[in-house]
PDB file of C-alpha atoms in Angstrom:
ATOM      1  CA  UNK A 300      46.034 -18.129   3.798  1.00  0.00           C
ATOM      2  CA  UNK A 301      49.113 -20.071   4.393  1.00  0.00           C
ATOM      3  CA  UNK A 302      50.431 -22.173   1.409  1.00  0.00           C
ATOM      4  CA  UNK A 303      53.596 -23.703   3.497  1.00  0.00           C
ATOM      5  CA  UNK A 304      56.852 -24.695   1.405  1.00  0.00           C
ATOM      6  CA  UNK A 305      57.139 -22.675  -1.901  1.00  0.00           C
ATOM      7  CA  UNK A 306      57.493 -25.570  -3.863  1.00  0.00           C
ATOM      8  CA  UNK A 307      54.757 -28.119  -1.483  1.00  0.00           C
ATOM      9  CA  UNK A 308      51.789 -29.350  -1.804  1.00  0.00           C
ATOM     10  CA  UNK A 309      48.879 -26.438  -1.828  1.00  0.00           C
ATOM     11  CA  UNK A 310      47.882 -25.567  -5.186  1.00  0.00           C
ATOM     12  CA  UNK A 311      48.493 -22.008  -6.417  1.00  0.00           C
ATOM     13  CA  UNK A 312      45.302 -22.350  -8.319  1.00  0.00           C
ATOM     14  CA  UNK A 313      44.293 -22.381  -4.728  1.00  0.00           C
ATOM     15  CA  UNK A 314      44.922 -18.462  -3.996  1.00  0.00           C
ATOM     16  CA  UNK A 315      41.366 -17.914  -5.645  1.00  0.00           C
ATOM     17  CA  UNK A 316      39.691 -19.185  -2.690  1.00  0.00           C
ATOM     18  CA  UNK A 317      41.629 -16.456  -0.304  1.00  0.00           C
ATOM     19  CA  UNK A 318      40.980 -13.068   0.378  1.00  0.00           C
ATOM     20  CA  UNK A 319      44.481 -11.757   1.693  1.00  0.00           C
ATOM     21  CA  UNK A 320      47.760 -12.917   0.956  1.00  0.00           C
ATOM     22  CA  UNK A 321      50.925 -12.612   2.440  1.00  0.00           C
ATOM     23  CA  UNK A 322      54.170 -13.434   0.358  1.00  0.00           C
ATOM     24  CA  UNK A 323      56.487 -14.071   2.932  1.00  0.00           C
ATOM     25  CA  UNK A 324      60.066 -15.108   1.936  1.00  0.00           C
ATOM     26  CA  UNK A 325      58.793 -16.126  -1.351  1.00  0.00           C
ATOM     27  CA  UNK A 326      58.986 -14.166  -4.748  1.00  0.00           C
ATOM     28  CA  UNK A 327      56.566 -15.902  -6.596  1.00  0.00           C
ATOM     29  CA  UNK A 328      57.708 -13.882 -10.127  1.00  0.00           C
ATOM     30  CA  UNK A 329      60.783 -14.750 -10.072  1.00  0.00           C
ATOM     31  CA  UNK A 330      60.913 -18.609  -8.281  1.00  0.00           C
ATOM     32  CA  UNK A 331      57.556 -19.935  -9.623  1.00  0.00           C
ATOM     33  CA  UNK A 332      57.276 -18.342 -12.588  1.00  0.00           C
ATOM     34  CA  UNK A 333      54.260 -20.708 -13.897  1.00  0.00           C
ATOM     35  CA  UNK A 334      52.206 -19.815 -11.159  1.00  0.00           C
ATOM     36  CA  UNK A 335      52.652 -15.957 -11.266  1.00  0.00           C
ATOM     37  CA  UNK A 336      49.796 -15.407 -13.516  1.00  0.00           C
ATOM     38  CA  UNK A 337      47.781 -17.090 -10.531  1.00  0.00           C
ATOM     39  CA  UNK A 338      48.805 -14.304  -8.182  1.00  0.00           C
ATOM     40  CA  UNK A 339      48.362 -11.671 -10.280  1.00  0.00           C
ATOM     41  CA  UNK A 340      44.779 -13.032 -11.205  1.00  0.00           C
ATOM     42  CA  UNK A 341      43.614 -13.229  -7.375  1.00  0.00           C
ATOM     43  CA  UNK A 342      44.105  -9.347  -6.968  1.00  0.00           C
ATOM     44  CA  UNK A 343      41.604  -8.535 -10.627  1.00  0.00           C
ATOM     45  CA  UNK A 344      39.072 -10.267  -7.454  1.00  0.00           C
ATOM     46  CA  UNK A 345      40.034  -8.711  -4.898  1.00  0.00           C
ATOM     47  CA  UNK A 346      42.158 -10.712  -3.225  1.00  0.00           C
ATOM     48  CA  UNK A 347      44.798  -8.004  -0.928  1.00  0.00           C
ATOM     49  CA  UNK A 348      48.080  -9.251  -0.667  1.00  0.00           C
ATOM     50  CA  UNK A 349      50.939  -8.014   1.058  1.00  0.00           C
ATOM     51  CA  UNK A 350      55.111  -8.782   0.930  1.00  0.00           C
ATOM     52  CA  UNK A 351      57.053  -9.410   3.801  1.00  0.00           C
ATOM     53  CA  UNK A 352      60.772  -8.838   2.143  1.00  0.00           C
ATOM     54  CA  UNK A 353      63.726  -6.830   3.533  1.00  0.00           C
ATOM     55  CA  UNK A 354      64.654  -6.049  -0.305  1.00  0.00           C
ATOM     56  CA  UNK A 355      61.801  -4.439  -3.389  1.00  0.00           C
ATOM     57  CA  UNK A 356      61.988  -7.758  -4.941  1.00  0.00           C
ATOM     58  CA  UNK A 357      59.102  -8.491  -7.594  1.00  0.00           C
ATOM     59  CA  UNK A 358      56.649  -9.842  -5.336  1.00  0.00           C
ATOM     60  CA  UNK A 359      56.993  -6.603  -3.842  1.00  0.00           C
ATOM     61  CA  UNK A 360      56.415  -4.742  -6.469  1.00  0.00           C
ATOM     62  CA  UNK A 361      52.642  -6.773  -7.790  1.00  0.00           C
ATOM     63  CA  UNK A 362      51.485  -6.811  -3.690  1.00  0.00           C
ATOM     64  CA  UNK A 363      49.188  -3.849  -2.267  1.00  0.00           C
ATOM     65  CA  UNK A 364      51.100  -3.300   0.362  1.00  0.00           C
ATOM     66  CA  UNK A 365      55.157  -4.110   1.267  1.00  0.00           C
ATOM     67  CA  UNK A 366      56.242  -4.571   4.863  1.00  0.00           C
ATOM     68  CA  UNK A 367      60.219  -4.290   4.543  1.00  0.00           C
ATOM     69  CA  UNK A 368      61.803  -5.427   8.065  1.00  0.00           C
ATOM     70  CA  UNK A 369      65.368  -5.126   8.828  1.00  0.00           C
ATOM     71  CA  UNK A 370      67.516  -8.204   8.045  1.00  0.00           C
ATOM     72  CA  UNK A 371      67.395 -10.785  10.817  1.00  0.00           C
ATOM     73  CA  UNK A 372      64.269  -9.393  12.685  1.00  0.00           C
ATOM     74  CA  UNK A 373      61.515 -11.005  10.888  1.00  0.00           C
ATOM     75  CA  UNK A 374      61.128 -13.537  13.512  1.00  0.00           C
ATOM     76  CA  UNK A 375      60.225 -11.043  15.622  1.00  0.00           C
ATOM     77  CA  UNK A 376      57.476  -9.903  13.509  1.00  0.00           C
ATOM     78  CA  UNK A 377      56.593 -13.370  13.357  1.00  0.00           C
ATOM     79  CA  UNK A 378      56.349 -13.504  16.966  1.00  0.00           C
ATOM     80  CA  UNK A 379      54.518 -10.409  17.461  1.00  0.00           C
ATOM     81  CA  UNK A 380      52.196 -11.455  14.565  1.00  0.00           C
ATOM     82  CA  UNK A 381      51.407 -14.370  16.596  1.00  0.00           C
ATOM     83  CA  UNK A 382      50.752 -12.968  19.750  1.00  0.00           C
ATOM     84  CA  UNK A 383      48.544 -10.699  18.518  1.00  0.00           C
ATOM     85  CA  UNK A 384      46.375 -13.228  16.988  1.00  0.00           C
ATOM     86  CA  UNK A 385      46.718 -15.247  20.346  1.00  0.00           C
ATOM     87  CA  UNK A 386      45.196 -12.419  22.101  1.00  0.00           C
ATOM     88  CA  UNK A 387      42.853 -10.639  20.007  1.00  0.00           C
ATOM     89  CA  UNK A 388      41.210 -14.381  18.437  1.00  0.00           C
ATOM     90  CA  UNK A 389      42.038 -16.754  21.481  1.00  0.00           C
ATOM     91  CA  UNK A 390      42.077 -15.349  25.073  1.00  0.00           C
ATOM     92  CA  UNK A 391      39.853 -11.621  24.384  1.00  0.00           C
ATOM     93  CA  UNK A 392      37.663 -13.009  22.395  1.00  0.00           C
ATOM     94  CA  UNK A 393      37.392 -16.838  22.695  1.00  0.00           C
ATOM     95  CA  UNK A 394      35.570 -18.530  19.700  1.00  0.00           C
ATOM     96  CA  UNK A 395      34.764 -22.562  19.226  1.00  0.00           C
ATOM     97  CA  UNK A 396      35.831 -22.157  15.648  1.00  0.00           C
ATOM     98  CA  UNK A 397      39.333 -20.771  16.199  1.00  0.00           C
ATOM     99  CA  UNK A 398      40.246 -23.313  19.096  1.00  0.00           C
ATOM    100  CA  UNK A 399      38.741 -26.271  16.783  1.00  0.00           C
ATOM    101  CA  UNK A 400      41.129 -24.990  13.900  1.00  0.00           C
ATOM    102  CA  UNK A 401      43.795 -24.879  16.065  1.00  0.00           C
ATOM    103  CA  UNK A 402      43.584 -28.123  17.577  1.00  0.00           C
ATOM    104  CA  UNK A 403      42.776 -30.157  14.521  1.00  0.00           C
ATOM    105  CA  UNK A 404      45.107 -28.312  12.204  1.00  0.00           C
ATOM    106  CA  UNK A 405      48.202 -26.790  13.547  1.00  0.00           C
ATOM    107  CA  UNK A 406      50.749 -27.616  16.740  1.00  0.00           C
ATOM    108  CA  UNK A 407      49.881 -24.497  18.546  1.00  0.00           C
ATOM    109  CA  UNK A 408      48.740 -26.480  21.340  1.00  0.00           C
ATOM    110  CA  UNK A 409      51.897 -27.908  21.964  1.00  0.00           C
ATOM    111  CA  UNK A 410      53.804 -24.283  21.808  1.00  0.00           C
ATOM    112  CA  UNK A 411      51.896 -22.629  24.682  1.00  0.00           C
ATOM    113  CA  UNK A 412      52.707 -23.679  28.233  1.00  0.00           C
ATOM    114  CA  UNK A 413      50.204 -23.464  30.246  1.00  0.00           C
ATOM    115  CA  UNK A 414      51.861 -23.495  33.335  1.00  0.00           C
ATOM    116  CA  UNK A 415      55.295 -21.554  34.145  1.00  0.00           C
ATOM    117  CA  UNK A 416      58.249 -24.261  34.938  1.00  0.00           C
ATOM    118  CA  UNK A 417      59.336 -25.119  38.411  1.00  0.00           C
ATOM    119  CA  UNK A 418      62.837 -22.813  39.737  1.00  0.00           C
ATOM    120  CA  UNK A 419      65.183 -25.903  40.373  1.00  0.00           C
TER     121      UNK A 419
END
């Protein structure tokens, strides 16, 4: 599931309808405090949910699991994240569904060059 902003537009009633979470640079407990009890709620279903925060913040501490990454290298495990996804969902194991998703709702398209750029 990806909910965007913190504060934008997808619902935190939402989260029912997801079976894994991942809490990344938000800490829902302590920022949206209205919409904790949503978060909590998801995991009595069985919702997993994970944290992606250099610090044991409160998010941390209600997620199943807490991925702590060294200051300044979470991009990387953004990156890596992606790639992985790329590969195992896109180019090993090509699916109509994943390509439609892609093209309709994200700008993935536009971040993979297809061919490598001319030397000058």
């Amino acid at each position: 599931m990806t909910w965007g902003e913190q504060t934008d537009v997808p619902e935190s009633a939402d989260w029912y309808n997801s079976s894994y979470i991942i809490a990344w640079g938000s800490n829902v407990p302590q920022t949206r405090t209205p919409d904790a009890h949503f978060f909590t709620e998801v995991r009595y279903k069985g919702t997993k949910t994970i944290a992606i925060t250099p610090d044991y913040s409160e998010v941390a501490k209600l997620c199943d699991q807490w991925l702590a990454p060294k200051q300044g290298t979470d991009s990387a495990l953004a990156m890596a994240m992606g790639h992985v996804i790329l590969k195992e969902f896109h180019l090993d194991n090509p699916s109509n569904y994943f390509i439609n998703y892609c093209r309709r709702y994200s700008d993935m398209p536009m971040l993979v060059m297809l061919e490598p750029p001319r030397r000058w």
